[in-house]
Each structure stands twice: as C-alpha cells, then as structure tokens.
Coordinates of C-alpha atoms in Angstrom, one line a residue:
X29 CA 0.3 19.2 0.0
X30 CA 3.4 21.1 1.0
X31 CA 2.8 24.8 0.1
X32 CA 6.4 25.5 -0.8
X33 CA 6.8 22.4 -2.9
X34 CA 3.5 23.1 -4.7
X35 CA 4.6 26.7 -5.4
X36 CA 7.9 25.5 -6.8
X37 CA 6.1 23.0 -9.1
X38 CA 3.7 25.7 -10.3
X39 CA 6.5 28.1 -11.1
X40 CA 8.8 25.5 -12.8
X41 CA 9.2 25.4 -16.5
X42 CA 6.4 23.2 -18.0
X43 CA 7.8 19.8 -18.9
X44 CA 10.7 20.0 -16.5
X45 CA 10.8 17.4 -13.7
X46 CA 10.1 20.1 -11.1
X47 CA 6.7 20.9 -12.8
X48 CA 5.2 17.4 -12.3
X49 CA 2.7 16.3 -9.7
X50 CA 3.9 13.3 -7.6
X51 CA 3.3 11.9 -4.2
X52 CA 6.6 13.4 -3.1
X53 CA 4.9 16.9 -2.9
X54 CA 3.0 15.8 0.2
X55 CA 3.9 16.1 3.9
X56 CA 2.2 15.1 7.1
X57 CA 1.2 17.5 10.0
X58 CA 4.7 17.4 11.4
X59 CA 6.4 17.7 8.1
X60 CA 6.9 13.9 7.7
X61 CA 7.1 12.5 4.2
X62 CA 4.7 9.9 2.8
X63 CA 6.1 6.5 3.4
X64 CA 6.3 3.9 0.6
X65 CA 6.5 0.2 1.6
X66 CA 7.8 -2.1 -1.1
X67 CA 6.8 -5.7 -0.3
X68 CA 7.7 -8.9 -2.2
X69 CA 6.3 -11.7 -0.1
X70 CA 2.9 -12.7 1.4
X71 CA 4.3 -12.3 4.9
X72 CA 5.4 -8.7 4.5
X73 CA 2.2 -7.8 2.5
X74 CA 0.2 -9.1 5.4
X75 CA 2.2 -7.1 7.9
X76 CA 2.0 -3.8 5.9
X77 CA -1.8 -4.2 5.2
X78 CA -2.4 -3.6 8.9
X79 CA -1.6 0.1 8.3
X80 CA -4.7 0.3 6.0
X81 CA -7.4 -1.6 7.8
X82 CA -8.7 1.4 9.8
X83 CA -8.7 3.8 6.8
X84 CA -12.1 4.8 5.3
X85 CA -10.7 5.8 1.9
X86 CA -7.7 4.3 0.1
X87 CA -6.3 4.5 -3.4
X88 CA -6.1 1.3 -5.4
X89 CA -4.3 0.6 -8.7
X90 CA -2.7 -2.4 -10.5
X91 CA 0.1 -2.9 -12.9
X92 CA 0.6 -5.9 -15.2
X93 CA 2.7 -7.0 -18.1
X94 CA 1.4 -5.4 -21.2
X95 CA 1.4 -8.5 -23.4
X96 CA 0.0 -10.9 -20.6
X97 CA -2.5 -13.4 -21.8
X98 CA -4.7 -15.9 -20.1
X99 CA -2.0 -18.5 -20.4
X100 CA 0.5 -16.2 -18.7
X101 CA -0.7 -16.8 -15.2
X102 CA -1.6 -14.6 -12.3
X103 CA 1.8 -13.2 -11.6
X104 CA 2.0 -11.5 -15.1
X105 CA -1.6 -10.5 -15.1
X106 CA -1.5 -8.9 -11.7
X107 CA 2.2 -8.0 -11.2
X108 CA 1.8 -5.2 -8.7
X109 CA -1.0 -4.1 -6.4
X110 CA -0.7 -0.5 -5.1
X111 CA -2.6 0.9 -2.1
X112 CA -2.4 4.4 -0.7
X113 CA -3.6 6.3 2.3
X114 CA -2.8 10.0 3.1
X115 CA 0.3 9.0 5.1
X116 CA 1.7 5.9 3.3
X117 CA 1.8 3.9 0.1
X118 CA 2.1 0.1 -0.3
X119 CA 3.6 -1.6 -3.3
X120 CA 2.8 -5.4 -3.2
X121 CA 5.0 -7.0 -5.9
X122 CA 3.1 -10.2 -6.4
X123 CA 5.3 -11.1 -9.4
X124 CA 8.3 -11.4 -7.1
X125 CA 6.6 -13.5 -4.3
X126 CA 8.5 -16.7 -3.5
X127 CA 7.2 -19.6 -5.7
X128 CA 5.4 -21.3 -2.8
X129 CA 3.8 -18.1 -1.5
X130 CA 0.0 -17.6 -1.8
X131 CA -0.5 -14.4 -3.9
X132 CA -3.4 -13.3 -1.6
X133 CA -2.4 -12.2 1.9
X134 CA -5.4 -12.6 4.2
X135 CA -5.5 -9.0 5.3
X136 CA -5.3 -7.8 1.7
X137 CA -8.4 -9.8 0.8
X138 CA -10.1 -8.6 4.0
X139 CA -9.4 -5.0 3.1
X140 CA -10.4 -5.2 -0.5
X141 CA -13.6 -7.0 0.2
X142 CA -14.7 -4.6 3.0
X143 CA -17.4 -2.4 1.7
X144 CA -16.8 0.1 4.6
X145 CA -13.5 1.0 3.1
X146 CA -13.8 2.9 -0.2
X147 CA -11.2 1.9 -2.8
X148 CA -10.9 4.9 -5.2
X149 CA -9.3 5.0 -8.6
X150 CA -9.9 5.5 -12.3
X151 CA -11.3 2.7 -14.5
X152 CA -11.3 0.9 -11.2
X153 CA -14.0 -1.6 -12.1
X154 CA -11.7 -3.1 -14.7
X155 CA -8.9 -3.4 -12.1
X156 CA -11.3 -5.2 -9.7
X157 CA -12.4 -7.5 -12.5
X158 CA -8.8 -8.4 -12.9
X159 CA -8.4 -9.0 -9.2
X160 CA -11.5 -11.3 -9.2
X161 CA -10.4 -13.2 -12.3
X162 CA -6.8 -13.9 -11.2
X163 CA -6.8 -13.7 -7.4
X164 CA -10.3 -14.6 -6.5
X165 CA -10.8 -11.3 -4.6
X166 CA -14.4 -9.9 -4.8
X167 CA -13.7 -6.3 -4.2
X168 CA -16.4 -4.2 -2.4
X169 CA -16.5 -0.4 -1.7
X170 CA -15.2 0.3 -5.2
X171 CA -15.4 4.0 -6.1
X172 CA -14.9 5.4 -9.6
X173 CA -13.3 8.8 -9.4
X174 CA -14.5 9.8 -12.9
X175 CA -18.2 9.7 -11.6
X176 CA -17.4 12.2 -8.8
X177 CA -15.2 14.3 -11.1
X178 CA -17.9 14.8 -13.7
X179 CA -20.6 15.2 -11.1
X180 CA -18.7 18.1 -9.5
X181 CA -17.4 19.7 -12.7
X182 CA -20.7 19.8 -14.6
X183 CA -22.9 20.5 -11.6
X184 CA -20.9 23.6 -11.0
X185 CA -21.1 24.7 -14.6
X186 CA -24.7 23.8 -15.1
X187 CA -23.9 21.3 -17.8
X188 CA -25.4 18.3 -16.1
X189 CA -26.2 16.7 -19.5
X190 CA -22.5 16.0 -19.8
X191 CA -22.4 13.8 -16.6
X192 CA -22.0 10.1 -17.5
X193 CA -20.2 7.0 -16.3
X194 CA -17.4 7.1 -18.8
X195 CA -13.9 7.1 -17.4
X196 CA -11.7 10.3 -17.4
X197 CA -8.0 9.7 -17.5
X198 CA -6.2 10.1 -14.1
X199 CA -3.7 12.5 -15.6
X200 CA -6.5 14.7 -16.8
X201 CA -8.1 14.7 -13.4
X202 CA -4.8 15.5 -11.6
X203 CA -4.2 18.5 -14.0
X204 CA -7.8 19.8 -13.5
X205 CA -7.8 19.4 -9.7
X206 CA -4.2 20.4 -8.9
X207 CA -3.1 22.4 -11.9
X208 CA 0.0 20.1 -12.4
X209 CA 0.8 17.4 -14.9
X210 CA 1.5 13.9 -13.5
X211 CA 4.9 12.3 -13.6
X212 CA 4.3 9.9 -16.5
X213 CA 6.1 8.3 -19.3
X214 CA 5.2 5.8 -21.9
X215 CA 8.5 4.0 -21.3
X216 CA 7.5 3.5 -17.7
X217 CA 3.9 2.5 -18.3
X218 CA 4.9 -0.2 -20.8
X219 CA 7.9 -1.5 -18.8
X220 CA 8.1 -5.0 -17.5
X221 CA 6.4 -4.9 -14.1
X222 CA 7.3 -8.5 -13.4
X223 CA 10.9 -7.6 -12.6
X224 CA 12.3 -5.7 -9.6
X225 CA 11.2 -2.1 -9.7
X226 CA 13.4 0.8 -10.8
X227 CA 13.0 4.2 -9.2
X228 CA 11.1 5.5 -12.1
X229 CA 8.5 2.7 -11.7
X230 CA 8.3 3.2 -7.9
X231 CA 7.6 6.9 -8.4
X232 CA 5.1 6.3 -11.2
X233 CA 3.2 3.5 -9.4
X234 CA 3.2 5.2 -6.1
X235 CA 1.9 8.5 -7.5
X236 CA -0.8 6.7 -9.5
X237 CA -2.2 5.1 -6.3
X238 CA -1.7 8.2 -4.1
X239 CA -3.5 10.5 -6.6
X240 CA -6.8 8.6 -5.9
X241 CA -7.5 9.6 -2.3
X242 CA -6.1 13.1 -2.9
X243 CA -8.4 13.8 -5.8
X244 CA -11.3 12.2 -3.9
X245 CA -10.8 14.5 -0.8
X246 CA -10.7 17.7 -2.9
X247 CA -13.7 16.7 -5.1
X248 CA -15.7 15.8 -2.0
X249 CA -15.0 19.2 -0.5
X250 CA -16.1 20.8 -3.8
X251 CA -19.2 18.6 -4.0
X252 CA -20.3 19.5 -0.4
X253 CA -19.8 23.2 -1.2
X254 CA -22.3 23.0 -4.2
X255 CA -25.7 24.5 -3.6
X256 CA -27.8 22.5 -4.0
X257 CA -25.5 19.6 -3.1
X258 CA -25.7 16.4 -5.2
X259 CA -25.4 13.1 -3.4
X260 CA -22.1 11.3 -3.6
X261 CA -22.0 8.6 -6.3
X262 CA -22.6 5.0 -5.2
X263 CA -20.0 2.3 -5.1
X264 CA -19.5 0.8 -8.5
X265 CA -20.4 -2.7 -7.6
X266 CA -23.9 -1.6 -6.7
X267 CA -24.7 -0.8 -10.3
X268 CA -26.7 2.3 -9.4
X269 CA -27.0 5.5 -11.4
X270 CA -25.3 8.8 -10.6
X271 CA -27.8 11.1 -8.9
X272 CA -28.1 14.8 -9.5
X273 CA -28.9 17.5 -7.0
X274 CA -32.4 17.9 -8.4
X275 CA -33.2 14.2 -7.8
X276 CA -32.8 13.1 -11.4
X277 CA -30.5 10.3 -12.3
X278 CA -28.0 9.9 -15.1
X279 CA -29.1 7.6 -17.9
X280 CA -26.6 4.8 -18.1
X281 CA -24.3 4.5 -21.0
X282 CA -24.3 1.5 -23.2
X283 CA -23.5 -1.7 -21.4
X284 CA -19.7 -2.1 -20.7
X285 CA -18.8 1.4 -22.0
X286 CA -17.5 2.5 -18.6
X287 CA -15.4 -0.7 -18.2
X288 CA -13.2 -0.2 -21.3
X289 CA -9.5 0.0 -20.5
X290 CA -7.7 3.0 -22.1
X291 CA -4.4 4.7 -22.4
X292 CA -4.1 8.2 -21.0
X293 CA -4.4 10.9 -23.7
X294 CA -0.9 12.3 -23.3
X295 CA 1.5 13.6 -25.9
X296 CA 4.4 14.4 -23.6
X297 CA 7.4 12.2 -24.2
X298 CA 9.1 10.3 -21.4
X299 CA 11.4 12.5 -19.2
X300 CA 13.7 10.5 -16.9
X301 CA 13.5 11.6 -13.3
X302 CA 16.2 14.0 -12.2
X303 CA 18.5 13.3 -9.3
X304 CA 16.6 15.5 -6.9
X305 CA 13.3 13.7 -7.5
X306 CA 15.0 10.3 -7.1
X307 CA 16.6 11.4 -3.8
X308 CA 13.3 12.8 -2.6
X309 CA 11.5 9.5 -3.5
X310 CA 14.2 7.3 -2.1
X311 CA 14.0 9.0 1.3
X312 CA 10.4 7.9 1.5
X313 CA 11.0 4.2 0.8
X314 CA 10.8 1.4 3.4
X315 CA 11.8 -2.0 2.0
X316 CA 9.9 -4.8 3.7
X317 CA 11.9 -8.1 3.3
X318 CA 12.3 -10.4 6.3
X319 CA 15.6 -9.9 7.9
X320 CA 17.3 -13.0 6.5
X321 CA 15.5 -13.3 3.3
X322 CA 16.1 -11.8 -0.1
X323 CA 16.3 -8.2 0.9
X324 CA 19.3 -7.2 -1.2
X325 CA 17.6 -8.8 -4.3
X326 CA 14.5 -6.7 -3.6
X327 CA 16.2 -3.4 -3.3
X328 CA 19.3 -3.7 -5.5
X329 CA 17.7 -2.1 -8.6
X330 CA 16.1 0.8 -6.8
X331 CA 18.8 1.5 -4.3
X332 CA 21.6 1.4 -6.8
X333 CA 19.9 4.2 -8.7
X334 CA 19.0 6.2 -5.6
X335 CA 21.3 5.8 -2.6
X336 CA 25.0 5.7 -2.0
X337 CA 26.2 2.2 -1.1
X338 CA 27.3 3.5 2.3
X339 CA 23.6 4.1 3.2
X340 CA 22.6 0.4 2.9
X341 CA 21.7 -0.6 6.4
X342 CA 23.0 -3.8 8.0
X343 CA 21.7 -5.6 11.1
X344 CA 23.5 -4.7 14.3
X345 CA 25.0 -7.8 15.9
X346 CA 25.1 -7.1 19.6
X347 CA 25.2 -9.9 22.2
X348 CA 21.4 -10.3 22.4
X349 CA 21.1 -10.8 18.6
X350 CA 23.9 -13.4 18.7
X351 CA 22.2 -15.2 21.6
X352 CA 18.9 -15.2 19.7
X353 CA 20.6 -16.7 16.6
X354 CA 22.3 -19.4 18.7
X355 CA 18.9 -20.2 20.3
X356 CA 17.3 -20.2 16.8
X357 CA 19.8 -22.8 15.6
X358 CA 19.1 -25.0 18.5
X359 CA 15.4 -24.6 18.2
X360 CA 15.4 -25.5 14.5
X361 CA 17.5 -28.6 15.2
X362 CA 15.0 -29.7 17.9
X363 CA 12.0 -29.5 15.5
X364 CA 10.8 -32.6 13.7
X365 CA 9.6 -30.4 10.8
X366 CA 10.6 -26.9 9.8
X367 CA 9.2 -24.1 12.0
X368 CA 6.0 -22.4 10.7
X369 CA 7.3 -19.0 12.1
X370 CA 10.0 -17.2 10.2
X371 CA 13.5 -16.9 11.5
X372 CA 13.0 -13.1 11.9
X373 CA 9.9 -13.7 14.0
X374 CA 11.6 -16.3 16.2
X375 CA 14.7 -14.1 16.7
X376 CA 12.5 -11.2 17.8
X377 CA 10.5 -13.4 20.1
X378 CA 13.6 -14.7 21.8
X379 CA 15.1 -11.3 22.4
X380 CA 11.8 -10.1 23.8
X381 CA 11.2 -13.1 26.1
X382 CA 14.7 -13.2 27.5
X383 CA 15.2 -9.5 28.1
X384 CA 12.5 -8.0 30.2
X385 CA 14.2 -4.6 30.2
X386 CA 13.7 -4.3 26.4
X387 CA 10.5 -2.9 24.9
X388 CA 9.4 -3.8 21.3
X389 CA 10.7 -0.3 20.2
X390 CA 14.1 -1.0 21.7
X391 CA 14.2 -4.4 20.0
X392 CA 13.4 -2.8 16.7
X393 CA 16.6 -0.8 17.0
X394 CA 18.7 -3.8 18.1
X395 CA 17.5 -5.9 15.1
X396 CA 18.3 -3.4 12.4
X397 CA 19.8 0.0 11.7
X398 CA 17.7 2.0 10.7
X399 CA 15.2 0.5 13.1
X400 CA 12.4 -1.8 12.1
X401 CA 8.9 -0.4 12.5
X402 CA 7.8 -1.2 16.1
X403 CA 4.6 -2.8 14.8
X404 CA 6.7 -5.2 12.8
X405 CA 8.3 -6.4 16.1
X406 CA 4.8 -6.7 17.6
X407 CA 3.8 -8.9 14.6
X408 CA 7.0 -11.0 14.9
X409 CA 6.5 -11.7 18.6
X410 CA 2.8 -12.6 18.2
X411 CA 3.3 -14.8 15.1
X412 CA 6.2 -16.7 16.8
X413 CA 4.0 -17.4 19.8
X414 CA 0.9 -18.3 17.8
X415 CA 2.6 -20.5 15.2
X416 CA 5.1 -22.3 17.4
X417 CA 3.1 -22.4 20.7
X418 CA 5.9 -20.8 22.5
X419 CA 5.7 -19.7 26.2
X420 CA 5.0 -16.1 27.1
X421 CA 4.4 -13.9 30.2
X422 CA 0.7 -13.0 30.0
X423 CA 0.8 -9.6 31.6
X424 CA 3.8 -8.5 29.6
X425 CA 2.4 -9.7 26.3
X426 CA -0.8 -7.9 27.0
X427 CA 0.7 -4.6 28.1
X428 CA 3.7 -4.3 25.7
X429 CA 2.4 -6.0 22.6
X430 CA -1.3 -6.7 22.3
X431 CA -2.2 -3.2 23.6
X432 CA -0.4 -1.7 20.6
X433 CA -2.1 -3.8 17.9
X434 CA -5.1 -2.3 16.0
X435 CA -8.4 -3.6 17.3
X436 CA -9.4 -5.1 13.9
X437 CA -6.1 -7.0 13.6
X438 CA -6.4 -8.2 17.2
X439 CA -9.9 -9.6 16.7
X440 CA -9.1 -11.2 13.3
X441 CA -5.6 -12.7 14.0
X442 CA -4.8 -12.8 17.7
X443 CA -8.1 -13.1 19.5
X444 CA -7.1 -16.4 21.1
X445 CA -3.9 -14.9 22.5
X446 CA -5.8 -11.9 23.8
X447 CA -8.2 -14.2 25.7
X448 CA -5.3 -16.1 27.2
X449 CA -3.6 -12.9 28.6
X450 CA -6.7 -12.3 30.8
X451 CA -4.9 -14.6 33.3
X452 CA -1.6 -13.7 34.9
X453 CA 0.3 -17.0 35.1
X454 CA 3.1 -17.8 32.6
X455 CA 1.8 -20.3 30.0
X456 CA 2.0 -21.5 26.4
X457 CA -0.6 -21.3 23.7
X458 CA -3.0 -24.3 23.4

C-alpha cells in the first residue's frame, strides 16, 4: 500500500470518499498502479488469464443479477468473474460475451481447478458452488478468509473458543486489518451486473477481489508471528476442521451454516465516487476487446464517466497496418470457410512475418496507441499460426515469441509449435 495515500485516507473525514479503502491505494515496487483488465469475450479472457497462471494466491469474487432464478440462465447467475493478484485485476464480464462464445475460457477453468493456486475470498464456497452449477467449473484451492481471520484474531486474544467456520463480512475484515472502510454502496451492490459496467461498479468489483489477497498476506504474517503458531486453515473443499496451535481442532458448526450467503452489515448510505477517485481508477484500466470488435460498446459507459473524449485511443494506420489489412481481405476471400483466427491475430501475424526488423513490442505500438500489451501480440501471432496453419520462420518464432511465453501456457497451448521450432528451416504447422 502506498504510504502517502494510506496516510491521506486515515486522516480524511470519515465517510468522505478519501477515507475509503480501495485497490487504487496500492502501488508496485516502481510506483506503478494496479492494472485492471476489463474483458467481455472468451478470447480476451483467455489472453488475460495468462497473467494469473503463475500466481500462488489470487482473489476471487463473483457478481450476478440480484433477482436471477434458475430459469434466468448462466449469464444472469454469473454475470461477472473477478480475479486479483498483487499487480493486476481481471474483470471477466460473462454477461456481455458474444452469443456464440463459450462462457468458460480454457485457462480460466485451468486456473480455478488448480489446487496449487489458492483462491481467496469471503463466503467463497458459495461462489464456487455457483461456478460449478452454472459453468461446470469444479474449483480447487478454495480458501475462506474468515477462517484465517478468526484464527489469527482469537488466537492472539486467547479467545480460541470464538473460532468457528462462520463467514465474517469482507468490509469488517478490511476495516479490522487496514483501519479503513471499504468503498461500498447498496446502490452499486444491487445494480444490474448484466449491463456494461459503470465506473462505480468497476471500482467496487475490483476492490472486492483485490481485498482478498491483501488481507490474506497481512493475516499470514500475523499468524506466523504468533507463538505458538497455529497451522494455516485448509482449503475449503477438503472439508477439514480449523486447527489450533495446541493441536486441538474447532468443532464444526451445523451443516451448511458457513455456506449461507449474506449481506454485509453496513449502515453507511451510498456515496457516489468523486472525480479524483474516478480519475485514479480510470488510469488503471485496460480494456481488452479485439481490435476490430465491439471495443467502443465495451468501454462507452465507463469511459464517458471517466475520460475526456480526446483520450480515446485509435489504431495507428501506417503503411504496414494497411498492407496487413489488404492481405487479410485477400486471405479471407481465399478461404472456403471463415478463418478460425481473429482478424486482430491475422493482422499481427502478417506484420510480424513480413517485417523482420519489427519485434513484437514494436508491433504492439504500431497496432494501437496506446500500445497493446506485448504478450497480446505474442498470443495473436501464435494463435494465427496454430489455427490457420500459416508459415513461420522457426528460429525467429522461437527467439522472439515462444521465449517470452510463460512456461505453463507454452506447455498447455503451444507445445506443438515449440517442438517444431527445434528445427531451423521455414515450414508451416502440420
């Protein structure tokens, strides 16, 4: 947490916007802000999930339409999936996916079902039940923050008889751990999460997910400082009791009591975010539409509230982009069926393959201003080659692209391409 921002929040008048805890208070080692990726397609979700596959602890939260019923379908019962690591937050807006998109990106399922990655949150078992019911995701590595919170709090005070598996509201934990109230509001909580997000919703949902790993890290430090030190609680799906430092275990509460969904016990009325908080949050946002797809529709609600119109970026049309678009039109016309790769991927591939002096990072700047993430260009190039069986120069693909892809992604998605690059001749995929 940024010391100056935290001090300002602590000194602010209680109830004012400056007094709230939110993800915008945090900075990286070089002063960089936490990045927020807003995704509204399976493709962009798959791409952004790569950022989280090597994390050991991530925050997990869901939003859905308050009046959703079984007959409402998956998109209203799981509108938004939020993930958070220390450096970035992902908002996967399933409710806005194209109609023919699968709601479950392969890497999202891989991540959530990986027991080696702890997914932390409050009342998280209920969220994971919702994921299993509506999306067929059998989450593993599920960690209830309330168990750790009570273990640390009551072990320190000697009141171990108060330790149980009942959920403690996230807002209560944030205030206890950080001494600040969360940015919340009943109007935001009960809003329609099936529609494009407003800035208030982005701040709220991002902060909810980001609070998880931040609370976890602080509580883990406090647990390890206890003498004697109680063991860390088990992952929820194991169904095992909370262990105390003396070797005793907590008697389980009545069946299902820890799974009950609840509203946070808050009396504060909704306070709309002030311009400064909106500006701070908008500076962290990365919208993740494909270049030619419905980007303006994704961002219109949030950007109109947050950024001057002059700041909306447009793709730079230099000669290499124009040449790629001409090639793309010819390529599409030559195909008997629509290409499997997206236009954005094919365009990036053509620029890379025809311009040996351009690195993926340079291509990222050519395709868009502000530049795309370089790893997005890596994914575009690899997906175009893989899906369309396009020719490539083995050594160049290996050194410029595959070498920059996380090992787990490489083995799960591009292993065949990696094997092919062990030779040096120019070829196409099998």
